[in-house]
Amino acid sequence: QVQLVESGGGLVQPGGSLRLSCAASGFTLDYFAIGWFRQAPGKEREGVSCISSSDGSTYYADSVKGRFTISRDNAKNTVYLQMNVLKTEDTALYYCAAATSGSCGGGYNYWGQGNQVTVSS
């Protein structure tokens, strides 16, 4: 069964850090582009970051550039999102998703259930 499971979220103070993990089961992440998305209450879902399968190219939303880093560990079949200097506006439900195309520019075929990140003092 194909499954993506996010973990690592929680409550953190502004300026703090968290690392989200996206672990895959039932398929090998190597061949997929993996994206991170988030949705805050009352707002539309937005793309946060993506890493392609071909050359490992990475992409970031302007709002997180310089603060977030996406990486993949193929041996662990896991993709990470390191989030530093967190702001209250980063509070959201974070999802990871996998694209069979291997490209960050297309649609996503598999989605995780989401992991809550709350940034608050």
Short mmCIF file of C-alpha atoms in Angstrom, two decimals:
data_model
loop_
_atom_site.label_atom_id
_atom_site.label_comp_id
_atom_site.label_asym_id
_atom_site.label_seq_id
_atom_site.Cartn_x
_atom_site.Cartn_y
_atom_site.Cartn_z
CA GLN A 1 0.00 0.00 0.00
CA VAL A 2 1.36 3.37 -1.01
CA GLN A 3 1.60 5.70 1.94
CA LEU A 4 3.27 8.95 2.93
CA VAL A 5 3.54 9.78 6.61
CA GLU A 6 4.63 13.16 7.93
CA SER A 7 6.13 13.66 11.37
CA GLY A 8 8.14 16.20 13.33
CA GLY A 9 5.61 18.96 13.73
CA GLY A 10 4.59 20.55 16.99
CA LEU A 11 4.59 23.77 18.94
CA VAL A 12 7.62 26.05 18.74
CA GLN A 13 8.34 29.64 19.69
CA PRO A 14 9.04 32.27 17.04
CA GLY A 15 12.63 32.03 15.91
CA GLY A 16 12.78 28.34 16.68
CA SER A 17 13.33 25.35 14.42
CA LEU A 18 11.60 22.14 13.48
CA ARG A 19 12.40 19.35 11.06
CA LEU A 20 9.55 17.66 9.27
CA SER A 21 9.96 14.17 7.87
CA CYS A 22 8.04 12.55 5.05
CA ALA A 23 8.47 8.79 5.09
CA ALA A 24 7.25 6.64 2.25
CA SER A 25 6.07 3.06 2.31
CA GLY A 26 4.93 0.89 -0.55
CA PHE A 27 7.10 2.70 -3.09
CA THR A 28 10.59 4.12 -3.50
CA LEU A 29 10.90 7.87 -3.19
CA ASP A 30 13.97 8.01 -5.43
CA TYR A 31 11.89 8.23 -8.58
CA PHE A 32 9.43 10.82 -7.36
CA ALA A 33 9.51 14.54 -6.95
CA ILE A 34 8.48 15.36 -3.39
CA GLY A 35 6.74 18.56 -2.49
CA TRP A 36 5.84 20.15 0.81
CA PHE A 37 2.62 22.12 1.06
CA ARG A 38 0.86 23.88 3.88
CA GLN A 39 -2.59 25.14 4.66
CA ALA A 40 -3.45 27.58 7.38
CA PRO A 41 -7.01 27.99 8.70
CA GLY A 42 -9.09 30.05 6.31
CA LYS A 43 -6.39 30.08 3.65
CA GLU A 44 -5.73 28.15 0.50
CA ARG A 45 -3.11 25.44 0.35
CA GLU A 46 0.24 26.74 -0.83
CA GLY A 47 3.38 25.10 -2.10
CA VAL A 48 6.31 25.51 0.24
CA SER A 49 9.15 23.54 -1.29
CA CYS A 50 9.93 20.74 -3.71
CA ILE A 51 12.83 18.48 -4.63
CA SER A 52 12.95 16.78 -8.00
CA SER A 53 13.94 13.18 -8.59
CA SER A 54 16.22 13.64 -11.58
CA ASP A 55 18.91 16.01 -10.44
CA GLY A 56 17.73 16.90 -6.96
CA SER A 57 16.82 20.45 -7.94
CA THR A 58 15.10 22.28 -5.14
CA TYR A 59 12.46 25.00 -5.14
CA TYR A 60 11.16 27.26 -2.42
CA ALA A 61 8.32 29.67 -1.97
CA ASP A 62 9.56 33.23 -1.54
CA SER A 63 8.11 33.30 1.95
CA VAL A 64 10.45 30.53 3.15
CA LYS A 65 13.60 31.09 1.09
CA GLY A 66 16.67 31.26 3.25
CA ARG A 67 14.85 29.73 6.22
CA PHE A 68 13.67 26.30 5.00
CA THR A 69 15.76 23.54 3.45
CA ILE A 70 14.44 20.44 1.72
CA SER A 71 16.55 17.29 1.43
CA ARG A 72 16.14 13.62 0.73
CA ASP A 73 17.70 10.49 2.17
CA ASN A 74 17.01 7.76 -0.35
CA ALA A 75 18.48 5.09 1.91
CA LYS A 76 15.80 5.92 4.48
CA ASN A 77 13.13 6.55 1.84
CA THR A 78 12.48 9.87 3.54
CA VAL A 79 12.39 13.53 2.60
CA TYR A 80 12.99 16.25 5.17
CA LEU A 81 12.02 19.87 5.53
CA GLN A 82 14.29 21.74 7.91
CA MET A 83 12.52 24.86 9.08
CA ASN A 84 14.55 27.57 10.82
CA VAL A 85 13.72 31.05 12.10
CA LEU A 86 10.08 30.10 12.25
CA LYS A 87 7.48 32.85 12.23
CA THR A 88 3.92 32.89 13.47
CA GLU A 89 2.77 33.03 9.85
CA ASP A 90 4.36 29.61 9.29
CA THR A 91 1.64 28.08 11.44
CA ALA A 92 -0.25 25.58 9.29
CA LEU A 93 -0.96 21.96 8.55
CA TYR A 94 1.97 20.72 6.50
CA TYR A 95 1.60 18.01 3.88
CA CYS A 96 4.09 16.14 1.76
CA ALA A 97 3.17 14.81 -1.66
CA ALA A 98 4.82 12.66 -4.32
CA ALA A 99 4.77 13.23 -8.07
CA THR A 100 5.35 10.24 -10.32
CA SER A 101 6.54 12.56 -13.07
CA GLY A 102 9.66 13.26 -11.03
CA SER A 103 9.18 16.93 -11.78
CA CYS A 104 8.18 19.66 -9.37
CA GLY A 105 6.13 21.43 -11.98
CA GLY A 106 3.39 18.86 -12.42
CA GLY A 107 0.62 17.30 -10.40
CA TYR A 108 1.04 15.15 -7.33
CA ASN A 109 -0.23 11.61 -7.12
CA TYR A 110 0.13 10.71 -3.46
CA TRP A 111 -0.47 12.80 -0.37
CA GLY A 112 0.23 12.42 3.31
CA GLN A 113 -2.30 13.10 6.05
CA GLY A 114 -0.66 16.28 7.26
CA ASN A 115 1.29 17.34 10.33
CA GLN A 116 0.52 20.43 12.39
CA VAL A 117 3.13 23.11 12.93
CA THR A 118 2.25 25.87 15.38
CA VAL A 119 4.54 28.83 15.94
CA SER A 120 3.51 30.79 18.99
CA SER A 121 4.96 32.44 22.05
#
